[in-house]
Amino acid sequence: MKTLVCIGCPNGCELSVEEKANDILVSGNMCPKGKEFAINEIKNPVRSVTSTVKTVYEEVPRLSVRTNGEIPIKYVFPLMKLINTVEVDHPAKRGEVILKDVFHTGVDVIATSDMNYMLRGVK
Amino acid sequence: MDNYDVVVLGGGPAGLAAALASNECGGKTLIIEREKLLGGILKQCIHDGFGLIRFKEKLSGPEYSGRYIDMVLEKDIDVETSTFVTEIKKQGEEFLITIVNSKYGVKKIKAKAIVLANGCRERTWRQVFIQGTRPAGIYTAGTAQYFVNMMGYLPFKKCVVLGSGDIGLIMARRLTLEGCTVEGVYEAKSTPSGLSRNIAQCLDDFSIPLHLSHTVTRVFGDDRLNAVEISKVDEKMIPIPGTEKIVECDGLVLSVGLIPENEIAESLNIKIDRKTKGPFVDQNLMTGLEGVFSCGNALHVNDLVDYVSESGEIAGENAAKYAKEHKDRKLIRMNADSKFLYAVPQYIDINSLNQKVIAYFRSRDIRDKMTVKLLYDGQVIFSRKYNKLKPPEMERITFDISKLNLKDNGEINIVMEG
């Protein structure tokens, strides 16, 4: 029996997880996301990553980015390394793909700020 | 002179939502923001988890505020950025606002209603009384966040975090990801201040220890911080002599609480609730001064931006309605008992057409299996069971007063029963 705190939403449900033969029993979750989270935590824990990338613009030196899905926890630090090699040289839009299909996970790193707004105060 | 129905002070999530709601209700609306850009603190909150209630998505801070900024820029809402308010005076039914910026110099604006959406400030180390020298390397979590996320600077190589508030936990993870060693998070209280999921995903994921009932009692260093002294504290949070240990580090991050920003409210002699540190308000979020509304973290410190936007909408909508027409208020008190840290609103206007009340509260302590009840004249008018109540987790309830026949000499009491 293992206890976990679900990170799916601010409720932060305390989950009890029990591994039985071929099954994983989850209790304490208020929604199905909790069960999915607990099973992932046992089999293959995944996380989203948020960070910033360098830009060529002096007034806006960093652009915020995030993964548009979750990646296995073992790729978190390697992804940080990769993110820190990027330099954005154009006014990226919110949602624009900055790094595609990182570590063949099918997950992209996308921009989360609008550089046009940050540079010029317009959309 | 420019005349507005509603002037919103602050262009963060509360102000943006207030301006949209005011515009929606037909109010001629202006947002005044002191920074260069709209978005408030969300600009630098690059972590995700925002908007789960509003948008049913896990957004980062800039995405959440970006969506609201886009909506505001599409609407007929005036925006003045890099603009400061220097004075507000009430003249009869109207407000005379003095602003200053580089476009106009000093300018006067008239408003029928004002929405205070000034947000909150971080408590600094001057306010937590740490002894020692005054070296560089001591930052509030928000300042460290600005350095890392906006400027791209890593301000420390090895740091200690004091306080387990959410921003401190988020920064512990952020600094770790960028290559800084976070020696530990120290919390003077015996329970964490931040959300459980942030303890899990920001500390446990990176094996960062959380030391409860510990605090920083001294800092060392001449030009630059080189160590801090940690002590255990007793249940009254007083350091216990003989428990001191020295931790070498070049950074101290403070996440020791947020205080609503109410300098303008105070200049208008608006009464402030000592529990929330924001103005007393009714269900329309109107303060003690007719025509002045308060919302977001200026009203009380929220843990979720979704509720900040919600209170902005309530304030903006009611400010626009007030600007059109209004009648006298009849306020009755809504009191929360001592088991609560606070409850908002503190008053109900029984003359108001708005009979659907949205209330927020926090429990003073961690409690299991509690029932929260609203009592009026000995009658239970609302009741809800809670499996667990925690001070870091704000609760939201709604109730209808239309069928209650509230009298102007009555009061509503909020109680907690186990």
Coordinates of C-alpha atoms in Angstrom, one line a residue:
Chain A
M1 CA 0.0 0.0 0.0
K2 CA 1.3 3.4 -1.0
T3 CA -0.1 6.9 -0.5
L4 CA 0.2 9.6 -3.1
V5 CA -1.0 13.2 -3.5
C6 CA -2.7 13.7 -6.8
I7 CA -1.2 16.7 -8.7
G8 CA -4.1 16.8 -11.3
C9 CA -5.9 19.8 -9.7
P10 CA -5.8 22.0 -6.6
N11 CA -7.9 19.5 -4.6
G12 CA -4.8 17.5 -4.1
C13 CA -6.6 14.2 -3.3
E14 CA -4.7 11.8 -1.0
L15 CA -4.7 8.6 -2.9
S16 CA -4.1 5.1 -1.5
V17 CA -2.6 2.7 -4.1
E18 CA -2.5 -1.0 -3.8
E19 CA -0.8 -3.3 -6.3
K20 CA -2.5 -6.7 -6.6
A21 CA -1.3 -9.4 -8.9
N22 CA -2.2 -7.8 -12.3
D23 CA -4.3 -4.9 -11.0
I24 CA -3.7 -1.6 -9.3
L25 CA -6.4 -0.5 -6.9
V26 CA -6.8 3.2 -6.2
S27 CA -8.9 4.9 -3.6
G28 CA -9.3 8.4 -2.3
N29 CA -9.7 10.0 -5.7
M30 CA -12.6 12.4 -6.3
C31 CA -12.4 12.0 -10.1
P32 CA -11.1 9.6 -12.8
K33 CA -8.0 11.7 -13.3
G34 CA -6.8 10.6 -9.8
K35 CA -6.9 6.9 -10.8
E36 CA -5.0 7.6 -14.0
F37 CA -2.4 9.6 -12.1
A38 CA -1.9 6.9 -9.5
I39 CA -1.5 4.1 -12.2
N40 CA 1.0 6.3 -14.1
E41 CA 2.9 7.0 -10.9
I42 CA 3.4 3.2 -10.4
K43 CA 4.0 2.3 -14.0
N44 CA 5.6 5.3 -15.7
P45 CA 5.4 8.7 -13.8
V46 CA 4.9 11.6 -16.1
R47 CA 5.1 15.4 -15.6
S48 CA 4.6 18.6 -17.6
V49 CA 7.6 20.9 -17.8
T50 CA 7.5 24.7 -17.9
S51 CA 10.5 26.9 -18.4
T52 CA 11.7 29.8 -20.5
V53 CA 13.9 30.1 -23.7
K54 CA 16.3 32.8 -24.6
T55 CA 15.3 35.4 -27.2
V56 CA 17.3 37.8 -29.3
Y57 CA 15.3 40.8 -28.0
E58 CA 17.0 42.9 -25.4
E59 CA 13.6 44.2 -24.0
V60 CA 12.1 40.7 -23.7
P61 CA 15.1 38.5 -23.0
R62 CA 13.1 35.3 -22.2
L63 CA 10.0 33.7 -23.7
S64 CA 8.0 31.4 -21.4
V65 CA 7.3 27.8 -22.7
R66 CA 5.7 24.6 -21.6
T67 CA 5.2 21.1 -22.8
N68 CA 1.8 20.6 -24.4
G69 CA 1.5 17.3 -22.6
E70 CA 3.3 15.2 -20.1
I71 CA 6.6 13.5 -20.6
P72 CA 8.2 10.6 -18.6
I73 CA 9.9 12.0 -15.5
K74 CA 13.3 10.7 -16.7
Y75 CA 13.2 13.2 -19.6
V76 CA 12.6 16.3 -17.3
F77 CA 16.3 17.3 -16.8
P78 CA 17.3 16.3 -20.3
L79 CA 14.5 18.5 -21.7
M80 CA 15.7 21.4 -19.5
K81 CA 19.1 21.0 -21.2
L82 CA 17.5 21.0 -24.6
I83 CA 15.3 24.0 -23.8
N84 CA 18.4 25.9 -22.7
T85 CA 20.0 25.6 -26.1
V86 CA 17.1 27.4 -27.9
E87 CA 17.3 31.0 -29.0
V88 CA 14.1 32.5 -30.4
D89 CA 14.8 35.1 -33.2
H90 CA 11.3 36.2 -34.2
P91 CA 8.1 37.4 -32.3
A92 CA 6.7 34.0 -31.4
K93 CA 3.0 33.7 -30.9
R94 CA 1.3 32.1 -27.9
G95 CA 0.9 28.4 -28.7
E96 CA 3.6 28.3 -31.4
V97 CA 5.7 25.2 -31.4
I98 CA 9.3 25.9 -30.2
L99 CA 10.5 22.3 -30.0
K100 CA 8.7 19.5 -31.9
D101 CA 8.2 15.9 -30.6
V102 CA 10.8 16.0 -27.8
F103 CA 12.5 12.7 -27.2
H104 CA 10.0 11.0 -29.5
T105 CA 7.3 11.4 -26.9
G106 CA 4.9 13.1 -29.3
V107 CA 4.9 16.1 -27.0
D108 CA 5.9 19.6 -28.2
V109 CA 7.3 22.5 -26.3
I110 CA 5.1 25.5 -27.1
A111 CA 5.4 29.3 -26.4
T112 CA 3.1 30.5 -23.6
S113 CA 3.5 34.2 -24.0
D114 CA 2.8 36.5 -27.0
M115 CA 6.0 38.2 -27.9
N116 CA 4.2 40.8 -30.1
Y117 CA 2.3 42.0 -27.0
M118 CA 5.4 41.8 -24.8
L119 CA 7.5 43.9 -27.3
R120 CA 4.9 46.3 -28.5
G121 CA 1.9 46.2 -26.2
V122 CA -0.3 45.2 -29.1
K123 CA -1.6 41.9 -30.3
Chain B
M1 CA -12.0 65.9 -18.9
D2 CA -12.6 62.2 -19.6
N3 CA -15.7 60.8 -18.0
Y4 CA -16.1 57.0 -17.3
D5 CA -18.7 54.9 -15.8
V6 CA -16.1 52.6 -14.3
V7 CA -12.4 53.0 -13.7
V8 CA -10.6 49.8 -12.8
L9 CA -7.3 50.2 -10.9
G10 CA -5.0 47.4 -11.8
G11 CA -4.6 45.3 -15.0
G12 CA -4.0 41.9 -13.5
P13 CA -6.4 39.0 -13.6
A14 CA -8.9 40.7 -11.3
G15 CA -8.8 44.0 -13.2
L16 CA -9.1 42.4 -16.6
A17 CA -12.1 40.4 -15.6
A18 CA -13.7 43.4 -13.9
A19 CA -13.2 45.6 -17.0
L20 CA -14.7 42.9 -19.3
A21 CA -17.8 42.5 -17.0
S22 CA -18.3 46.2 -16.7
N23 CA -18.0 46.6 -20.5
E24 CA -20.5 43.7 -20.9
C25 CA -23.0 45.6 -18.7
G26 CA -22.7 48.7 -20.9
G27 CA -20.3 50.6 -18.7
K28 CA -17.8 52.9 -20.3
T29 CA -14.6 51.5 -18.8
L30 CA -11.0 52.4 -18.3
I31 CA -8.2 50.2 -16.9
I32 CA -5.2 51.9 -15.2
E33 CA -2.1 49.8 -14.9
R34 CA 1.2 51.0 -13.4
E35 CA 3.3 48.5 -15.4
K36 CA 4.1 48.6 -19.1
L37 CA 2.0 45.6 -19.9
L38 CA -1.3 44.1 -18.7
G39 CA -1.4 40.7 -17.0
G40 CA -0.2 41.5 -13.5
I41 CA 1.9 38.9 -11.7
L42 CA 0.8 36.2 -14.1
K43 CA 3.4 37.4 -16.6
Q44 CA 6.1 35.8 -14.5
C45 CA 4.1 32.8 -13.2
I46 CA 5.2 30.5 -16.0
H47 CA 4.3 27.3 -14.2
D48 CA 1.1 25.5 -15.2
G49 CA -2.1 24.7 -13.3
F50 CA -4.0 28.0 -14.0
G51 CA -7.5 28.0 -15.4
L52 CA -8.6 24.5 -14.5
I53 CA -12.0 25.8 -13.3
R54 CA -12.4 28.6 -15.9
F55 CA -11.1 27.0 -19.1
K56 CA -11.0 23.3 -18.0
E57 CA -7.4 23.4 -19.1
K58 CA -4.0 23.4 -17.4
L59 CA -2.6 26.7 -18.6
S60 CA 0.5 28.6 -17.5
G61 CA 0.1 32.1 -16.0
P62 CA 1.0 34.1 -19.2
E63 CA -1.5 32.0 -21.2
Y64 CA -4.3 32.6 -18.7
S65 CA -3.7 36.3 -18.6
G66 CA -3.0 36.4 -22.4
R67 CA -6.5 35.1 -23.1
Y68 CA -8.0 37.9 -20.9
I69 CA -5.8 40.5 -22.5
D70 CA -6.9 39.4 -26.0
M71 CA -10.5 39.8 -24.9
V72 CA -9.9 43.2 -23.4
L73 CA -8.1 44.5 -26.5
E74 CA -10.9 43.3 -28.7
K75 CA -13.5 45.2 -26.7
D76 CA -14.2 48.9 -26.5
I77 CA -12.2 49.2 -23.2
D78 CA -9.7 52.0 -22.7
V79 CA -6.3 51.0 -21.2
E80 CA -3.7 53.3 -19.8
T81 CA -0.4 51.5 -18.9
S82 CA 2.7 52.9 -17.3
T83 CA 0.2 55.1 -15.4
F84 CA 0.0 55.8 -11.7
V85 CA -2.9 57.1 -9.7
T86 CA -1.8 59.8 -7.4
E87 CA -5.1 60.8 -5.8
I88 CA -8.8 59.9 -5.7
K89 CA -11.4 62.3 -4.3
K90 CA -15.1 61.7 -4.0
Q91 CA -17.0 64.7 -5.2
G92 CA -20.7 64.3 -4.5
E93 CA -21.7 61.1 -6.4
E94 CA -18.6 61.0 -8.6
F95 CA -14.9 60.4 -8.2
L96 CA -12.1 62.6 -9.4
I97 CA -9.0 60.6 -10.2
T98 CA -5.6 62.2 -10.7
I99 CA -3.3 60.1 -12.9
V100 CA 0.3 60.6 -14.1
N101 CA 2.0 59.1 -17.1
S102 CA 4.5 60.1 -19.8
K103 CA 1.7 60.6 -22.4
Y104 CA -0.4 63.3 -20.5
G105 CA 1.8 64.3 -17.6
V106 CA -0.8 64.9 -14.9
K107 CA -4.4 64.4 -15.9
K108 CA -7.7 64.3 -14.2
I109 CA -10.4 61.7 -14.9
K110 CA -14.0 61.4 -13.7
A111 CA -15.6 58.1 -12.8
K112 CA -19.0 57.1 -11.4
A113 CA -17.6 53.9 -9.9
I114 CA -14.2 52.6 -9.1
V115 CA -13.0 49.0 -8.9
L116 CA -9.9 48.4 -6.8
A117 CA -8.0 45.5 -8.3
N118 CA -4.6 46.3 -6.9
G119 CA -3.6 42.8 -6.0
C120 CA -1.3 42.1 -3.1
R121 CA 2.3 42.5 -2.0
E122 CA 4.8 40.0 -0.6
R123 CA 5.8 40.2 3.0
T124 CA 9.5 41.1 3.1
W125 CA 12.3 40.1 5.5
R126 CA 11.9 43.4 7.3
Q127 CA 8.5 42.1 8.3
V128 CA 9.7 38.7 9.6
F129 CA 12.6 40.1 11.8
I130 CA 15.7 38.1 10.9
Q131 CA 18.8 39.2 12.7
G132 CA 22.2 39.7 11.1
T133 CA 23.9 41.7 8.4
R134 CA 22.3 43.0 5.3
P135 CA 24.0 41.1 2.5
A136 CA 22.9 40.6 -1.1
G137 CA 21.2 37.3 -2.0
I138 CA 18.0 37.6 0.1
Y139 CA 14.9 37.9 -2.1
T140 CA 11.2 37.4 -1.9
A141 CA 10.0 34.4 -4.0
G142 CA 8.4 36.8 -6.4
T143 CA 11.6 38.8 -7.0
A144 CA 13.6 35.6 -7.5
Q145 CA 10.8 34.5 -9.9
Y146 CA 11.2 37.8 -11.8
F147 CA 15.0 37.3 -12.1
V148 CA 14.7 33.8 -13.3
N149 CA 11.6 33.9 -15.5
M150 CA 11.6 37.4 -17.0
M151 CA 15.3 38.3 -17.0
G152 CA 16.9 34.8 -17.4
Y153 CA 19.3 35.3 -14.4
L154 CA 19.9 32.6 -11.9
P155 CA 20.4 34.6 -8.7
F156 CA 21.8 31.8 -6.5
K157 CA 24.0 28.6 -6.7
K158 CA 22.7 27.1 -3.4
C159 CA 19.7 28.5 -1.5
V160 CA 17.4 28.0 1.4
V161 CA 13.6 28.7 1.2
L162 CA 11.9 30.2 4.2
G163 CA 8.2 29.7 4.2
S164 CA 6.1 27.0 2.5
G165 CA 3.7 29.3 0.6
D166 CA 2.9 28.2 -2.9
I167 CA 5.3 30.6 -4.7
G168 CA 8.1 29.4 -2.5
L169 CA 7.4 25.8 -3.4
I170 CA 7.1 26.7 -7.1
M171 CA 10.4 28.6 -6.9
A172 CA 12.1 25.7 -5.2
R173 CA 11.3 23.5 -8.2
R174 CA 12.1 26.2 -10.7
L175 CA 15.5 27.0 -9.2
T176 CA 16.3 23.3 -9.0
L177 CA 15.4 22.8 -12.7
E178 CA 17.7 25.6 -13.7
G179 CA 20.7 24.1 -11.8
C180 CA 20.5 25.7 -8.3
T181 CA 20.7 23.5 -5.2
V182 CA 17.8 24.1 -2.9
E183 CA 19.0 22.9 0.5
G184 CA 15.6 22.8 2.1
V185 CA 12.3 24.6 2.7
Y186 CA 11.8 25.8 6.3
E187 CA 8.4 26.6 7.7
A188 CA 7.8 28.1 11.2
K189 CA 4.3 26.7 11.4
S190 CA 3.7 23.0 12.2
T191 CA 1.7 22.6 8.9
P192 CA 2.6 23.6 5.3
S193 CA 1.2 26.9 4.0
G194 CA 1.1 25.8 0.4
L195 CA -1.2 23.3 -1.5
S196 CA -0.5 19.6 -1.0
R197 CA 0.0 19.1 -4.7
N198 CA 2.7 21.7 -4.7
I199 CA 4.5 19.9 -1.9
A200 CA 4.3 16.7 -4.0
Q201 CA 5.3 18.0 -7.4
C202 CA 7.7 20.8 -6.3
L203 CA 9.5 19.2 -3.3
D204 CA 9.0 15.5 -3.2
D205 CA 9.7 15.1 -7.0
F206 CA 13.2 16.6 -6.4
S207 CA 13.8 15.2 -2.9
I208 CA 13.9 18.7 -1.4
P209 CA 13.3 18.4 2.3
L210 CA 10.5 20.3 4.1
H211 CA 11.3 21.2 7.7
L212 CA 8.2 22.2 9.6
S213 CA 8.5 24.1 12.9
H214 CA 11.8 25.6 11.8
T215 CA 12.8 29.1 10.9
V216 CA 15.7 31.2 9.9
T217 CA 17.0 33.1 12.9
R218 CA 20.1 34.8 11.5
V219 CA 21.8 35.7 8.3
F220 CA 25.6 35.9 7.7
G221 CA 27.7 37.6 5.1
D222 CA 29.2 41.0 4.3
D223 CA 28.6 41.8 0.6
R224 CA 26.9 38.5 -0.2
L225 CA 25.0 36.1 1.9
N226 CA 27.2 33.1 2.9
A227 CA 25.1 31.3 5.5
V228 CA 21.9 31.3 7.5
E229 CA 21.2 30.0 11.0
I230 CA 18.2 27.7 11.3
S231 CA 16.4 27.1 14.7
K232 CA 13.6 24.9 15.7
V233 CA 10.5 26.8 17.0
D234 CA 8.0 25.9 19.7
E235 CA 4.2 25.8 19.1
K236 CA 4.1 29.6 19.6
M237 CA 6.7 29.9 16.8
I238 CA 9.4 31.1 19.3
P239 CA 12.9 29.8 18.5
I240 CA 14.2 27.2 20.9
P241 CA 17.7 28.0 22.2
G242 CA 20.3 25.3 21.6
T243 CA 18.6 24.0 18.4
E244 CA 20.6 26.3 16.0
K245 CA 22.3 24.9 12.9
I246 CA 24.3 26.8 10.3
V247 CA 23.5 26.2 6.6
E248 CA 26.0 27.6 4.1
C249 CA 24.2 29.2 1.1
D250 CA 24.4 32.2 -1.2
G251 CA 20.6 32.7 -1.4
L252 CA 17.6 33.0 0.9
V253 CA 14.2 32.9 -0.7
L254 CA 11.3 34.3 1.4
S255 CA 7.8 32.9 0.9
V256 CA 6.3 34.3 4.1
G257 CA 2.9 35.5 3.1
L258 CA 1.0 38.0 0.9
I259 CA -0.7 41.2 2.0
P260 CA -3.6 42.8 0.1
E261 CA -2.5 46.2 -1.4
N262 CA -4.9 48.8 -0.1
E263 CA -3.1 52.1 0.0
I264 CA -5.7 53.8 -2.2
A265 CA -8.6 52.2 -0.2
E266 CA -7.0 53.6 3.0
S267 CA -6.6 57.0 1.4
L268 CA -10.4 57.0 0.9
N269 CA -10.9 56.0 4.5
I270 CA -12.4 52.7 3.4
K271 CA -12.6 50.3 6.4
I272 CA -10.3 47.3 6.2
D273 CA -11.0 43.9 7.7
R274 CA -8.1 42.9 10.0
K275 CA -8.7 39.2 9.1
T276 CA -8.6 39.5 5.3
K277 CA -6.5 42.8 5.3
G278 CA -8.8 43.8 2.5
P279 CA -11.8 46.1 2.6
F280 CA -15.1 45.0 4.2
V281 CA -17.5 44.3 1.3
D282 CA -21.1 43.3 0.6
Q283 CA -22.2 40.5 -1.9
N284 CA -21.7 43.0 -4.8
L285 CA -18.1 43.5 -3.6
M286 CA -18.9 47.1 -2.8
T287 CA -16.7 48.5 0.0
G288 CA -17.9 50.7 2.9
L289 CA -17.6 53.7 0.5
E290 CA -20.5 53.8 -1.9
G291 CA -19.3 53.4 -5.5
V292 CA -16.0 51.8 -4.7
F293 CA -15.6 48.0 -5.3
S294 CA -12.8 45.6 -4.4
C295 CA -11.8 42.3 -6.0
G296 CA -9.1 39.7 -6.4
N297 CA -6.1 39.7 -4.1
A298 CA -6.7 43.2 -3.0
L299 CA -9.9 41.9 -1.3
H300 CA -8.3 38.8 0.2
V301 CA -5.4 36.6 -0.9
N302 CA -6.7 33.8 -3.1
D303 CA -4.9 30.6 -3.9
L304 CA -6.5 30.1 -7.4
V305 CA -6.6 32.7 -10.1
D306 CA -10.0 31.3 -11.3
Y307 CA -11.6 32.8 -8.2
V308 CA -9.7 36.1 -8.7
S309 CA -11.3 36.4 -12.1
E310 CA -14.7 35.5 -10.6
S311 CA -14.5 38.2 -8.0
G312 CA -13.4 40.7 -10.7
E313 CA -16.5 39.8 -12.7
I314 CA -18.7 40.4 -9.7
A315 CA -17.1 43.7 -8.9
G316 CA -17.1 44.9 -12.5
E317 CA -20.7 44.0 -13.2
N318 CA -22.0 45.6 -10.1
A319 CA -19.8 48.7 -10.6
A320 CA -21.3 49.2 -14.1
K321 CA -24.8 48.7 -12.7
Y322 CA -24.1 51.1 -9.8
A323 CA -22.9 53.7 -12.3
K324 CA -26.3 53.5 -14.2
E325 CA -28.5 53.7 -11.1
H326 CA -28.5 52.8 -7.5
K327 CA -30.6 52.9 -4.4
D328 CA -29.6 53.0 -0.7
R329 CA -28.0 50.0 0.7
K330 CA -29.3 48.2 3.8
L331 CA -26.4 46.1 5.1
I332 CA -26.6 43.3 7.6
R333 CA -23.5 41.6 9.0
M334 CA -22.2 38.2 8.0
N335 CA -20.0 36.9 10.8
A336 CA -17.8 33.8 10.7
D337 CA -17.0 32.2 14.0
S338 CA -13.5 31.7 15.5
K339 CA -12.9 28.4 13.6
F340 CA -12.6 30.4 10.4
L341 CA -9.6 32.5 9.4
Y342 CA -12.1 34.7 7.5
A343 CA -15.2 34.8 5.3
V344 CA -16.0 37.2 2.5
P345 CA -18.3 39.1 2.0
Q346 CA -18.7 40.4 5.5
Y347 CA -22.0 42.1 4.8
I348 CA -25.2 41.4 2.8
D349 CA -27.1 44.3 1.2
I350 CA -30.7 43.2 1.7
N351 CA -31.9 45.9 -0.6
S352 CA -29.8 44.6 -3.5
L353 CA -31.3 42.9 -6.5
N354 CA -28.4 40.5 -6.4
Q355 CA -29.8 37.7 -4.2
K356 CA -27.3 35.0 -5.2
V357 CA -24.4 35.3 -2.8
I358 CA -21.0 33.8 -3.6
A359 CA -19.0 33.6 -0.4
Y360 CA -15.4 32.5 0.2
F361 CA -13.9 31.2 3.5
R362 CA -10.8 29.6 5.0
S363 CA -10.6 27.4 8.0
R364 CA -8.3 28.5 10.8
D365 CA -7.0 24.9 11.4
I366 CA -6.8 21.6 9.5
R367 CA -10.1 19.8 10.4
D368 CA -11.6 16.5 9.3
K369 CA -15.3 15.8 8.7
M370 CA -16.9 19.2 9.4
T371 CA -20.2 20.8 8.5
V372 CA -20.3 24.4 7.6
K373 CA -23.7 26.1 8.4
L374 CA -25.1 29.5 7.8
L375 CA -27.6 30.6 10.4
Y376 CA -30.1 33.4 10.3
D377 CA -32.4 34.0 13.2
G378 CA -31.8 30.5 14.5
Q379 CA -32.6 28.9 11.2
V380 CA -30.1 26.9 9.1
I381 CA -30.1 28.6 5.7
F382 CA -27.2 26.7 4.2
S383 CA -25.3 23.6 5.2
R384 CA -22.5 21.6 3.6
K385 CA -20.3 18.7 4.7
Y386 CA -16.5 18.8 4.2
N387 CA -14.2 15.8 4.5
K388 CA -11.3 18.0 5.1
L389 CA -10.8 21.7 5.6
K390 CA -7.3 23.2 5.4
P391 CA -6.2 26.8 5.8
P392 CA -4.2 26.9 2.5
E393 CA -7.3 25.8 0.6
M394 CA -10.0 28.5 0.2
E395 CA -13.6 27.2 -0.1
R396 CA -16.4 28.7 -2.1
I397 CA -20.1 28.5 -1.4
T398 CA -23.2 30.0 -3.0
F399 CA -26.6 30.6 -1.5
D400 CA -29.8 32.4 -2.4
I401 CA -31.3 35.0 -0.1
S402 CA -34.4 35.7 -2.1
K403 CA -36.7 33.6 -0.1
L404 CA -35.2 34.4 3.3
N405 CA -37.1 37.6 4.2
L406 CA -33.9 39.1 5.8
K407 CA -34.6 42.0 8.2
D408 CA -32.3 44.9 8.6
N409 CA -31.8 44.2 12.2
G410 CA -30.7 40.6 11.6
E411 CA -27.4 39.0 11.0
I412 CA -26.0 35.8 9.3
N413 CA -23.6 33.7 11.3
I414 CA -21.3 31.2 9.7
V415 CA -20.4 28.3 12.0
M416 CA -18.4 25.1 11.8
E417 CA -19.5 21.9 13.5
G418 CA -17.7 18.7 13.9

